[in-house]
PDB file of C-alpha atoms in Angstrom:
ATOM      1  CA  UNK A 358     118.228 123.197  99.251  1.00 52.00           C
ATOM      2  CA  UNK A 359     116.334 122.882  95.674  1.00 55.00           C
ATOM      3  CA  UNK A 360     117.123 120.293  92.962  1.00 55.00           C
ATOM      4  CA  UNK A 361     115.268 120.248  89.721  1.00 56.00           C
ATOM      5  CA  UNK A 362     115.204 117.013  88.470  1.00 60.00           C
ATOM      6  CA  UNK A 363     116.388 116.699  84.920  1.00 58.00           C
ATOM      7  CA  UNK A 364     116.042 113.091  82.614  1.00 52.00           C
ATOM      8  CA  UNK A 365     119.388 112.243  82.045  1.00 52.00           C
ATOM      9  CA  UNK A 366     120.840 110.350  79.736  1.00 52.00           C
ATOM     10  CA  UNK A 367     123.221 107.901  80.968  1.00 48.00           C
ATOM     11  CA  UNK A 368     125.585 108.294  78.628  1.00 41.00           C
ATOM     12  CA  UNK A 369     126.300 111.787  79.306  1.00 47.00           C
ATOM     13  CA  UNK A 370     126.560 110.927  82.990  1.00 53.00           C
ATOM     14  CA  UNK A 371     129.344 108.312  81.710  1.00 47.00           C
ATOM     15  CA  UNK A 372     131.107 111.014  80.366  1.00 42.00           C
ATOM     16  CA  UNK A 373     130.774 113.256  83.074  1.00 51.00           C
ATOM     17  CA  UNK A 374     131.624 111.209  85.682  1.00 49.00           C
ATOM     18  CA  UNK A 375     134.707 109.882  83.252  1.00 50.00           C
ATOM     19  CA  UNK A 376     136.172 113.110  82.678  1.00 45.00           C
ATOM     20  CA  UNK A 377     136.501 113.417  86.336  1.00 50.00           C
ATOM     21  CA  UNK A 378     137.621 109.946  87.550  1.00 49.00           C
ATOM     22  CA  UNK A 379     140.650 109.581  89.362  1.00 43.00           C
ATOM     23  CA  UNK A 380     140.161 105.760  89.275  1.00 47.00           C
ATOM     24  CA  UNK A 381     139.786 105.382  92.455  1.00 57.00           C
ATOM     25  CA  UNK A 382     139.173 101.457  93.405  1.00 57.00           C
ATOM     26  CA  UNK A 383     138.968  99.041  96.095  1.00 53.00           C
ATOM     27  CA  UNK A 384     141.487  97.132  98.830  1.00 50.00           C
ATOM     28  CA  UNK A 385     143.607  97.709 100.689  1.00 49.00           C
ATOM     29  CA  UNK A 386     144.444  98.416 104.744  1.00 49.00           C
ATOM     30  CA  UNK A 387     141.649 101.488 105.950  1.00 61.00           C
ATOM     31  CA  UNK A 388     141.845 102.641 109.529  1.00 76.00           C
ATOM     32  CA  UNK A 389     138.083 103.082 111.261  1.00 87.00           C
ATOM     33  CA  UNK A 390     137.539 107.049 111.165  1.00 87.00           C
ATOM     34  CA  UNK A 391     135.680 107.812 114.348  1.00 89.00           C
ATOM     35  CA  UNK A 392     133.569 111.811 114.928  1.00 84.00           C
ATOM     36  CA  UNK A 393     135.772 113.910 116.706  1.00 80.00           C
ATOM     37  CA  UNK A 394     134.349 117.285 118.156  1.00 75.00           C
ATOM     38  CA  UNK A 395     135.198 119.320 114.677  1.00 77.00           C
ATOM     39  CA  UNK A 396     133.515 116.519 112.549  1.00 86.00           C
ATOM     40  CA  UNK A 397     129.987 118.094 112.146  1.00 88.00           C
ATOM     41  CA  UNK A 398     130.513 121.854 110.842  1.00 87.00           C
ATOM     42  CA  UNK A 399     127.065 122.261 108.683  1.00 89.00           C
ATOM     43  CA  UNK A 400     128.041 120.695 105.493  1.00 94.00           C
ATOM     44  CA  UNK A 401     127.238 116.731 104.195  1.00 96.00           C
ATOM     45  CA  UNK A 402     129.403 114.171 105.898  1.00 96.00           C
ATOM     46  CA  UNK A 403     129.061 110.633 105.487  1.00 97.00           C
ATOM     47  CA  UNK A 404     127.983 108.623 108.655  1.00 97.00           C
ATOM     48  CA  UNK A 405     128.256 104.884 108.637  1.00 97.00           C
ATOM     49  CA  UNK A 406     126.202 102.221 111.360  1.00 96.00           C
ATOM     50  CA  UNK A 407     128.947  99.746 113.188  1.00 93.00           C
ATOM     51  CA  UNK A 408     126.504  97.147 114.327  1.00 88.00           C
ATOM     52  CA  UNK A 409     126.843  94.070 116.087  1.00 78.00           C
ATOM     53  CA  UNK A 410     126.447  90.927 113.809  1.00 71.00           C
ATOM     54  CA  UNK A 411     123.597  88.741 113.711  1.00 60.00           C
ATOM     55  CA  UNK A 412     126.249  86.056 113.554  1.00 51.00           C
ATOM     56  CA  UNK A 413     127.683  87.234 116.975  1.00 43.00           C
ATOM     57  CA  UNK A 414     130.251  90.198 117.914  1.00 40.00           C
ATOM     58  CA  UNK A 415     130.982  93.288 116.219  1.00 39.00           C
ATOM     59  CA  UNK A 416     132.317  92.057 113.002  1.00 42.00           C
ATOM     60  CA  UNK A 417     133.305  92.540 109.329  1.00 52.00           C
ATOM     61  CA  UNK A 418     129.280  92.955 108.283  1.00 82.00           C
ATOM     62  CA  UNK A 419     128.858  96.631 109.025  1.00 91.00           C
ATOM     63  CA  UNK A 420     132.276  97.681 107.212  1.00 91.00           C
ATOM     64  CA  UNK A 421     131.254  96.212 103.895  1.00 92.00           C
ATOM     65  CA  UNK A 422     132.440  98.447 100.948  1.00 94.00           C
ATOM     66  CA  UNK A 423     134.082 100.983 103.763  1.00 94.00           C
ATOM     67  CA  UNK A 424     135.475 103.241 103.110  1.00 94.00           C
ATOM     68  CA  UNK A 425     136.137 103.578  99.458  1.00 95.00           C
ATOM     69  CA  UNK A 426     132.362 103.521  98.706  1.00 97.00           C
ATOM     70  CA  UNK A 427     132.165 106.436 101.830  1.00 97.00           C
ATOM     71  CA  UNK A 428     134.878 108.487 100.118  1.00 96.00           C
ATOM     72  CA  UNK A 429     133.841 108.191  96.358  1.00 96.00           C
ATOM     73  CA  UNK A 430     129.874 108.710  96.975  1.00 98.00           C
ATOM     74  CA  UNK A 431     130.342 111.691  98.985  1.00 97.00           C
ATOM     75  CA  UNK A 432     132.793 113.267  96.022  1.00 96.00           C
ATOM     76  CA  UNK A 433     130.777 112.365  93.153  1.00 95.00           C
ATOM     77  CA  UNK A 434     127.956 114.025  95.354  1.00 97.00           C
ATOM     78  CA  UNK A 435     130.418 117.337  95.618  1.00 95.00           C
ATOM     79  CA  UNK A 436     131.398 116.968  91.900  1.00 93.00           C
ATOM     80  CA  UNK A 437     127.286 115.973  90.248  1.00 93.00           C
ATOM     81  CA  UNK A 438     125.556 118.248  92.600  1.00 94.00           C
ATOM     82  CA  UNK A 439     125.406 122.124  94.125  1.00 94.00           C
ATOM     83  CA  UNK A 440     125.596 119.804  97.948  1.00 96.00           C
ATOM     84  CA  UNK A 441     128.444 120.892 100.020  1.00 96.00           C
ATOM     85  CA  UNK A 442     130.545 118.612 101.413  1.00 96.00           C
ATOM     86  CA  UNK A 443     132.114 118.511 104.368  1.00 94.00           C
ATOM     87  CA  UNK A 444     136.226 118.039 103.616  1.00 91.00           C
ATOM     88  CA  UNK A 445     139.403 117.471 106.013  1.00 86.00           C
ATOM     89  CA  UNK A 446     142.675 119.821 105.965  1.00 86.00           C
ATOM     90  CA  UNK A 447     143.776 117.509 102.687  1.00 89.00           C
ATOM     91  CA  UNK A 448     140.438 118.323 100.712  1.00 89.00           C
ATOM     92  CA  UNK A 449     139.329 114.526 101.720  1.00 90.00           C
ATOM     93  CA  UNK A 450     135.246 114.221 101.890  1.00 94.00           C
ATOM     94  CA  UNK A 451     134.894 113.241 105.585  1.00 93.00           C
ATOM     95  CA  UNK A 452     133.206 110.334 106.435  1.00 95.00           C
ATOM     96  CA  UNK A 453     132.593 108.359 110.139  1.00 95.00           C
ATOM     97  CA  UNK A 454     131.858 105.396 111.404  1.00 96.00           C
ATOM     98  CA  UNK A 455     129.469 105.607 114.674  1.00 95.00           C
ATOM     99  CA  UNK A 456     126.911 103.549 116.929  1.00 95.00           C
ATOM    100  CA  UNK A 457     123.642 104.127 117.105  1.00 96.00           C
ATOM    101  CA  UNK A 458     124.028 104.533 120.741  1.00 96.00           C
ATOM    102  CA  UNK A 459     126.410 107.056 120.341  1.00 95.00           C
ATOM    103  CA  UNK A 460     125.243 111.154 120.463  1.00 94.00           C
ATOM    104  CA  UNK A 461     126.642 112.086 117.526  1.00 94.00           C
ATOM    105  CA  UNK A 462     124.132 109.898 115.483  1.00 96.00           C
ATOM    106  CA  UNK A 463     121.747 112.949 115.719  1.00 95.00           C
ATOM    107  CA  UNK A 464     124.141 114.869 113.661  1.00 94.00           C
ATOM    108  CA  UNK A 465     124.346 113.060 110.766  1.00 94.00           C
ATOM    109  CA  UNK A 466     121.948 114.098 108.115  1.00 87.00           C
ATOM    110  CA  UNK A 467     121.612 110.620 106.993  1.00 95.00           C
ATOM    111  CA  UNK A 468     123.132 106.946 107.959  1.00 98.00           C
ATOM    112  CA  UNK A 469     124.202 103.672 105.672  1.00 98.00           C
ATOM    113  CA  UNK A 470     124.567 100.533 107.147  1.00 98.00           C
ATOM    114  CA  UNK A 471     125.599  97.925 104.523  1.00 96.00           C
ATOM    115  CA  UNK A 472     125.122  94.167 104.626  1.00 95.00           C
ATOM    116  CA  UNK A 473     121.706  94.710 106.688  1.00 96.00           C
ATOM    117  CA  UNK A 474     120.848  90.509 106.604  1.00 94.00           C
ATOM    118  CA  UNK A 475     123.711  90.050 109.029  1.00 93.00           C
ATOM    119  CA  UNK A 476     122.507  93.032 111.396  1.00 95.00           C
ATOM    120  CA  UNK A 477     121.138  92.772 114.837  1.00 94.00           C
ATOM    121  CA  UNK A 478     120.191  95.820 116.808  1.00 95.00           C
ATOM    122  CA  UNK A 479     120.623  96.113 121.223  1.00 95.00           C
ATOM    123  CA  UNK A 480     117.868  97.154 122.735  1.00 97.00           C
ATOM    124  CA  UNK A 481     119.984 100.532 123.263  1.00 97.00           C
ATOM    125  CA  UNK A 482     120.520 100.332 119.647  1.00 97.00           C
ATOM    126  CA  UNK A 483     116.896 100.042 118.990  1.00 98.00           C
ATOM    127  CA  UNK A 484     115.816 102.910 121.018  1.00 98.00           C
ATOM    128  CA  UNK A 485     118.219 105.182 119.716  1.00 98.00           C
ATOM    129  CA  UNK A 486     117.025 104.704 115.948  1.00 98.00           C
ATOM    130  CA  UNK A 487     113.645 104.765 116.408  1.00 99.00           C
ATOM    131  CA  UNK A 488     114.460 108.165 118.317  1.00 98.00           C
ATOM    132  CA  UNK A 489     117.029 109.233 115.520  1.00 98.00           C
ATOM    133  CA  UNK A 490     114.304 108.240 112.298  1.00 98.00           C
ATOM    134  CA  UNK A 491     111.295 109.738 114.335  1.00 97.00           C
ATOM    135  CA  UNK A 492     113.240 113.039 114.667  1.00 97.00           C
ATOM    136  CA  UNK A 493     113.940 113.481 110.742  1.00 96.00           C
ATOM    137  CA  UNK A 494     116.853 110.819 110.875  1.00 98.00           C
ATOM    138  CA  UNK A 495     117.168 108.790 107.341  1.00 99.00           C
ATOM    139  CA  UNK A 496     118.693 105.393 107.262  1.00 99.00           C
ATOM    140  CA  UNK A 497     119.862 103.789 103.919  1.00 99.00           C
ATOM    141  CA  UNK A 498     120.184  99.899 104.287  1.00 98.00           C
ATOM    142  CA  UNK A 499     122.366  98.046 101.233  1.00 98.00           C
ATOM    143  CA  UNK A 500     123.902  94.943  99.945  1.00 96.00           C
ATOM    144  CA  UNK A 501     121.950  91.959 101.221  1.00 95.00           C
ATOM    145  CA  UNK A 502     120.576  89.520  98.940  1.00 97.00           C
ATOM    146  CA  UNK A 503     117.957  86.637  99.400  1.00 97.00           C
ATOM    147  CA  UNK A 504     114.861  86.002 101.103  1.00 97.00           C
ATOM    148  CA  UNK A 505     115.907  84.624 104.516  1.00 96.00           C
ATOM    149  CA  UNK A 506     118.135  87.981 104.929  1.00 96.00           C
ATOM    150  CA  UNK A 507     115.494  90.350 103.633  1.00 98.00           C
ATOM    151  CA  UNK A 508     113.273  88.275 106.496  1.00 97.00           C
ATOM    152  CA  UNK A 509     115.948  88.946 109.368  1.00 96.00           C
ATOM    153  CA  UNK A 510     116.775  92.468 108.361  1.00 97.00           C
ATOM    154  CA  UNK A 511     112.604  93.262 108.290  1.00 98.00           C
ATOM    155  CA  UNK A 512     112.366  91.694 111.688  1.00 98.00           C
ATOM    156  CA  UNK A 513     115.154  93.660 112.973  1.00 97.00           C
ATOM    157  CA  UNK A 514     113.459  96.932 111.365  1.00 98.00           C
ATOM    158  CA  UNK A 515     110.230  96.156 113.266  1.00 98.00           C
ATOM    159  CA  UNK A 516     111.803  96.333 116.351  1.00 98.00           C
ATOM    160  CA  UNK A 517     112.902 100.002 115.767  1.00 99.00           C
ATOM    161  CA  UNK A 518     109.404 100.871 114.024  1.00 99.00           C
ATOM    162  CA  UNK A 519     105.834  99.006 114.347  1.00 98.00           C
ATOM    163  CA  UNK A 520     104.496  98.506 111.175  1.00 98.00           C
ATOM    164  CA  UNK A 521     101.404 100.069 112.384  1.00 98.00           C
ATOM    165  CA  UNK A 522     103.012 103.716 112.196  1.00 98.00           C
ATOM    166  CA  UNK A 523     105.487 102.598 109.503  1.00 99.00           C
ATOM    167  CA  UNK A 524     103.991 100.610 106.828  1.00 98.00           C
ATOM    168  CA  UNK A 525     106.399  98.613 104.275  1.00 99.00           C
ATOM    169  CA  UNK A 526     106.430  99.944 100.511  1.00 99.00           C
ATOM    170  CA  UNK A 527     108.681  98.697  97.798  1.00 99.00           C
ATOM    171  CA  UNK A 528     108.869 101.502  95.980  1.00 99.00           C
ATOM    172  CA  UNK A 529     107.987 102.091  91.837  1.00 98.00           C
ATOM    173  CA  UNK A 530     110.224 103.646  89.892  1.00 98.00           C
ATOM    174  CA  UNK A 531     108.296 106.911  89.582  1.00 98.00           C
ATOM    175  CA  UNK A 532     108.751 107.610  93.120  1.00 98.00           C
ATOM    176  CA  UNK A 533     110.381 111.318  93.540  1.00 97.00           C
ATOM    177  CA  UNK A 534     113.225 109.864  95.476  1.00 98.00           C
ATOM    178  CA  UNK A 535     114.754 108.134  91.981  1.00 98.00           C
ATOM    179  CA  UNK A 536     114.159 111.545  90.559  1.00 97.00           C
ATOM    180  CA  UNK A 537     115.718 114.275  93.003  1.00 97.00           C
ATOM    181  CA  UNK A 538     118.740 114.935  90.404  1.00 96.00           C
ATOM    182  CA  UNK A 539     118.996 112.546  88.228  1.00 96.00           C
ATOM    183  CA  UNK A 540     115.616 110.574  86.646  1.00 95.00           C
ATOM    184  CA  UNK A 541     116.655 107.186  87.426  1.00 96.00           C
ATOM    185  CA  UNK A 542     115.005 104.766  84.698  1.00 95.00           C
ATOM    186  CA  UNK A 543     115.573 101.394  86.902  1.00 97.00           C
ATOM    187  CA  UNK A 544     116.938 100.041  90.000  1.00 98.00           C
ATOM    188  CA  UNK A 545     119.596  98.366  89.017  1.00 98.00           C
ATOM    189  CA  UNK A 546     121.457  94.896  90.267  1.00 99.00           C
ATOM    190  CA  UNK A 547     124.748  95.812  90.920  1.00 99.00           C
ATOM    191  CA  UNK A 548     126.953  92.642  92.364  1.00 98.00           C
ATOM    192  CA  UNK A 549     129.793  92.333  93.786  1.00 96.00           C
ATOM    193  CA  UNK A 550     132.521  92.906  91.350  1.00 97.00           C
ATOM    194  CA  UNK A 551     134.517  89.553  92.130  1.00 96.00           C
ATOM    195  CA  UNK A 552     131.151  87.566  91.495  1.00 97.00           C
ATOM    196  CA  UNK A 553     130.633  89.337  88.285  1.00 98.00           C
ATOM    197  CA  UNK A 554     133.726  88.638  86.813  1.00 97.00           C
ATOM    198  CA  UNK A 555     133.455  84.625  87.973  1.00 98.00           C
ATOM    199  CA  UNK A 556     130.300  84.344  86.630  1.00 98.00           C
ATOM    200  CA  UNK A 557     129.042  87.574  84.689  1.00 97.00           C
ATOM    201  CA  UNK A 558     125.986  87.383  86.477  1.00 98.00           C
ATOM    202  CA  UNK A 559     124.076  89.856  88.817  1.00 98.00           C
ATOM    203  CA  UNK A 560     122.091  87.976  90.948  1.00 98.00           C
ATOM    204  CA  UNK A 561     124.193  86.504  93.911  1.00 97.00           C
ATOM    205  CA  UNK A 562     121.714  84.369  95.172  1.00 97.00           C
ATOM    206  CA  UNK A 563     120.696  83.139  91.641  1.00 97.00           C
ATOM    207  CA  UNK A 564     116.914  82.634  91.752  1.00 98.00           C
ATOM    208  CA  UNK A 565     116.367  83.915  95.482  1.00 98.00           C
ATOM    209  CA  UNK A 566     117.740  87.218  94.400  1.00 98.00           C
ATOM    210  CA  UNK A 567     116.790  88.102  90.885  1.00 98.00           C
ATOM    211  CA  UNK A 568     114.855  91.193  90.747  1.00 98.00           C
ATOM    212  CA  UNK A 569     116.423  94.036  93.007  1.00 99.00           C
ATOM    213  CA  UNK A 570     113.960  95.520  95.149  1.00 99.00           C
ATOM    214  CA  UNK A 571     114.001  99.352  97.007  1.00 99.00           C
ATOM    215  CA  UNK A 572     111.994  98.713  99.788  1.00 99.00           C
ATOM    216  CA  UNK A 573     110.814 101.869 101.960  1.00 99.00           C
ATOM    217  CA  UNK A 574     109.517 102.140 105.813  1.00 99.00           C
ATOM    218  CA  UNK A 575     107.223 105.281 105.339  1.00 99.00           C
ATOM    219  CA  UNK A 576     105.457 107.827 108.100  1.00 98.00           C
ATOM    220  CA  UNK A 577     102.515 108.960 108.172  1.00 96.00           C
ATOM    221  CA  UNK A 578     103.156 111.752 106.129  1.00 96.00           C
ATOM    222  CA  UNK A 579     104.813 109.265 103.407  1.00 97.00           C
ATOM    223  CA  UNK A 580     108.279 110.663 103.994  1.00 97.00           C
ATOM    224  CA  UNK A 581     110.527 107.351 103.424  1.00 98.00           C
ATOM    225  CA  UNK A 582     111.969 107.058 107.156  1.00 98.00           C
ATOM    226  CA  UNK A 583     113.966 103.826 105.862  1.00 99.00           C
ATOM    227  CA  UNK A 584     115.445 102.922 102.619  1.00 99.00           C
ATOM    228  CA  UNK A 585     116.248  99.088 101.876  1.00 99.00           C
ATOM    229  CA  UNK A 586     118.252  98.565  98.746  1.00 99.00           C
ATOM    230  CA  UNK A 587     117.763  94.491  98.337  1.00 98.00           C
ATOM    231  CA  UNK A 588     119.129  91.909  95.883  1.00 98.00           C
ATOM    232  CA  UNK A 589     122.068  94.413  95.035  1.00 98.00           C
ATOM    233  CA  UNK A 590     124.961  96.163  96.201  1.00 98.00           C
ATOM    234  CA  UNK A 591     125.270  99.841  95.148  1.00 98.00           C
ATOM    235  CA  UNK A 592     128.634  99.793  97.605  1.00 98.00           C
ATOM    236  CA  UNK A 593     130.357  98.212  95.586  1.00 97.00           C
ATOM    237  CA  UNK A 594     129.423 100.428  92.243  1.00 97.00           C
ATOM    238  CA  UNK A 595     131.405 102.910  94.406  1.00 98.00           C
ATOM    239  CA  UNK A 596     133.710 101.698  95.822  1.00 96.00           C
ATOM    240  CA  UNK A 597     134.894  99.597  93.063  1.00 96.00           C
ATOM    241  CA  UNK A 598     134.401 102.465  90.695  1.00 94.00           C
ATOM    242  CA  UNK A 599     138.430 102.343  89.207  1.00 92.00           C
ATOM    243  CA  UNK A 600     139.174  98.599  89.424  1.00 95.00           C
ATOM    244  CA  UNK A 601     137.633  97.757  86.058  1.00 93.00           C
ATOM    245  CA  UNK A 602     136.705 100.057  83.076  1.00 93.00           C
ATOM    246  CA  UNK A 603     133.649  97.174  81.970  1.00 95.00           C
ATOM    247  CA  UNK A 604     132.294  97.622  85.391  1.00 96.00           C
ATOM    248  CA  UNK A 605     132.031 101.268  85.752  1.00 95.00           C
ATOM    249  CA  UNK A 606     130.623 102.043  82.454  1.00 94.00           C
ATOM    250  CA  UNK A 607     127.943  98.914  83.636  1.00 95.00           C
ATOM    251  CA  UNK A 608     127.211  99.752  86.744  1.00 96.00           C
ATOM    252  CA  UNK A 609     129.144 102.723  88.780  1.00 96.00           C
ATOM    253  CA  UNK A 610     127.763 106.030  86.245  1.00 94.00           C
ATOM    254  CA  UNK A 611     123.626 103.990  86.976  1.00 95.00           C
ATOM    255  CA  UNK A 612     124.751 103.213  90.811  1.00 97.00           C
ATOM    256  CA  UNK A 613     125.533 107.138  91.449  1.00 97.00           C
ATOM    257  CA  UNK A 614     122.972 108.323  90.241  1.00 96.00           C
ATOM    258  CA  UNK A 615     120.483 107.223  92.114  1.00 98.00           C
ATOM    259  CA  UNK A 616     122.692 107.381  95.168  1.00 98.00           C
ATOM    260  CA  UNK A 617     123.102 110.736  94.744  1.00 98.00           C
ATOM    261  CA  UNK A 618     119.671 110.927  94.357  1.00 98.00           C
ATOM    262  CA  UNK A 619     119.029 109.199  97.475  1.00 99.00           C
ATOM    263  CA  UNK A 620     121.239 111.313  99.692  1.00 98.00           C
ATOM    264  CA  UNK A 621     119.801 114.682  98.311  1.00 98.00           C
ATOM    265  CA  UNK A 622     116.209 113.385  98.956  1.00 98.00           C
ATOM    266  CA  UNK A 623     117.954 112.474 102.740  1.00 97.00           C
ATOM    267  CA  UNK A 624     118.758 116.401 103.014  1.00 95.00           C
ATOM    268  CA  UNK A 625     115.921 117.528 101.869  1.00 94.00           C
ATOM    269  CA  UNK A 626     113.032 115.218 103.142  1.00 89.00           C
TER     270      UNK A 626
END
């Protein structure tokens, strides 16, 4: 699969993306959608991480944003880009929810895991990813903000990949992987969408979160093994993308297009 990447103006991809909303928003009751044995067919499907909480248990951490942001990213992906994607017998983008530990993480062409400050990896776990990203596996990590979870999430990361083999880049703005599709002039803070309207900030952690920050583990080859989207929450551009006109002209139309970036550099990388 080829992309060219094309400078977009933003405004257009308002439009676009517009013109083809069907307002779909947040909340709700979701039920946990699990791979089945006619899940993984050949074309895109959405895989998310379930991981045990730094905080103790399996709990709330890894379903952050699930499953609206799933469903929405995966469409706009179908609807913005020549990807196929994978749908059910309704014409529904499928999307799952796995453990590392599980088989079926090695076929899923990429992985999210959101709320990475609260995650902490088994030593199964552990092995399994660092098997998973050294065979071509991509993980995207999103929606933790501040220092102390950007320091728990890293340590967690080392223990799947030394940072002798992997170094740590936080990646410019010129890298190709903002510029797959769409050319992505930022990375943008997107907050949650109840904190922005109390406050009408971005930064959730007010001075220990400011500046957003895509941080990268990279082989040796520089092929980004592990993406880190810190000090913002790009879930929540999707899956809040209908609840409030203000907040998808601000932040959904910039959020998906560098995710869809990101998950066509995932296929193709």
């Amino acid at each position: 699969m080829q992309f060219r990447p094309v400078v977009v103006s933003f405004l257009a991809l308002i439009l676009a993306t517009a013109a083809l909303s069907a307002q779909r928003g947040g909340g709700g009751w979701y039920s946990i959608r699990r791979p089945t044995a006619q899940t993984f067919k050949g074309d895109f499907t959405f895989c998310r991480i379930a991981f045990r909480s730094g905080y103790g248990g399996y709990g709330g951490g890894w379903g952050v944003d699930y499953p609206r942001a799933d469903e929405n990213l995966s469409i706009r992906l179908s609807e913005l880009s020549n990807a196929a994607v994978d749908l059910d017998p309704h014409g529904t983008p499928n999307y799952v929810v796995i453990q590392a530990t599980e088989p079926e993480l090695f076929k899923c062409p990429f992985v999210a895991l959101t709320n990475h400050g609260r995650a902490s990896f088994t030593p199964g776990e552990v092995g399994a990813l660092r098997a998973y990203l050294k065979k071509g596996g991509f993980l995207w990590a999103d929606d933790a903000w501040g220092s102390y979870a950007w320091e728990h999430w890293l340590g967690e990361l080392r223990k799947v990949l030394p940072a002798s083999e992997y170094p740590l880049v936080d990646l410019p703005i010129n890298h190709s992987i903002f510029h797959t599709l769409f050319s992505a002039q930022r990375i943008p803070q997107i907050p949650n969408i109840g904190f922005y309207r109390g406050t009408g900030q971005t930064s959730e952690q007010w001075e220990d979160s400011r500046t957003p920050h895509a941080y990268a583990l990279v082989d040796q080859s520089g092929r980004i093994v592990v993406l880190t989207t810190h000090n913002t929450d790009f879930g929540d551009a999707y899956e809040r993308e209908g609840d409030d006109p203000e907040f998808f002209y601000k932040f959904s139309v910039e959020g998906y297009a560098i995710g869809i970036n990101i998950l066509l550099y995932a296929m193709t990388h």
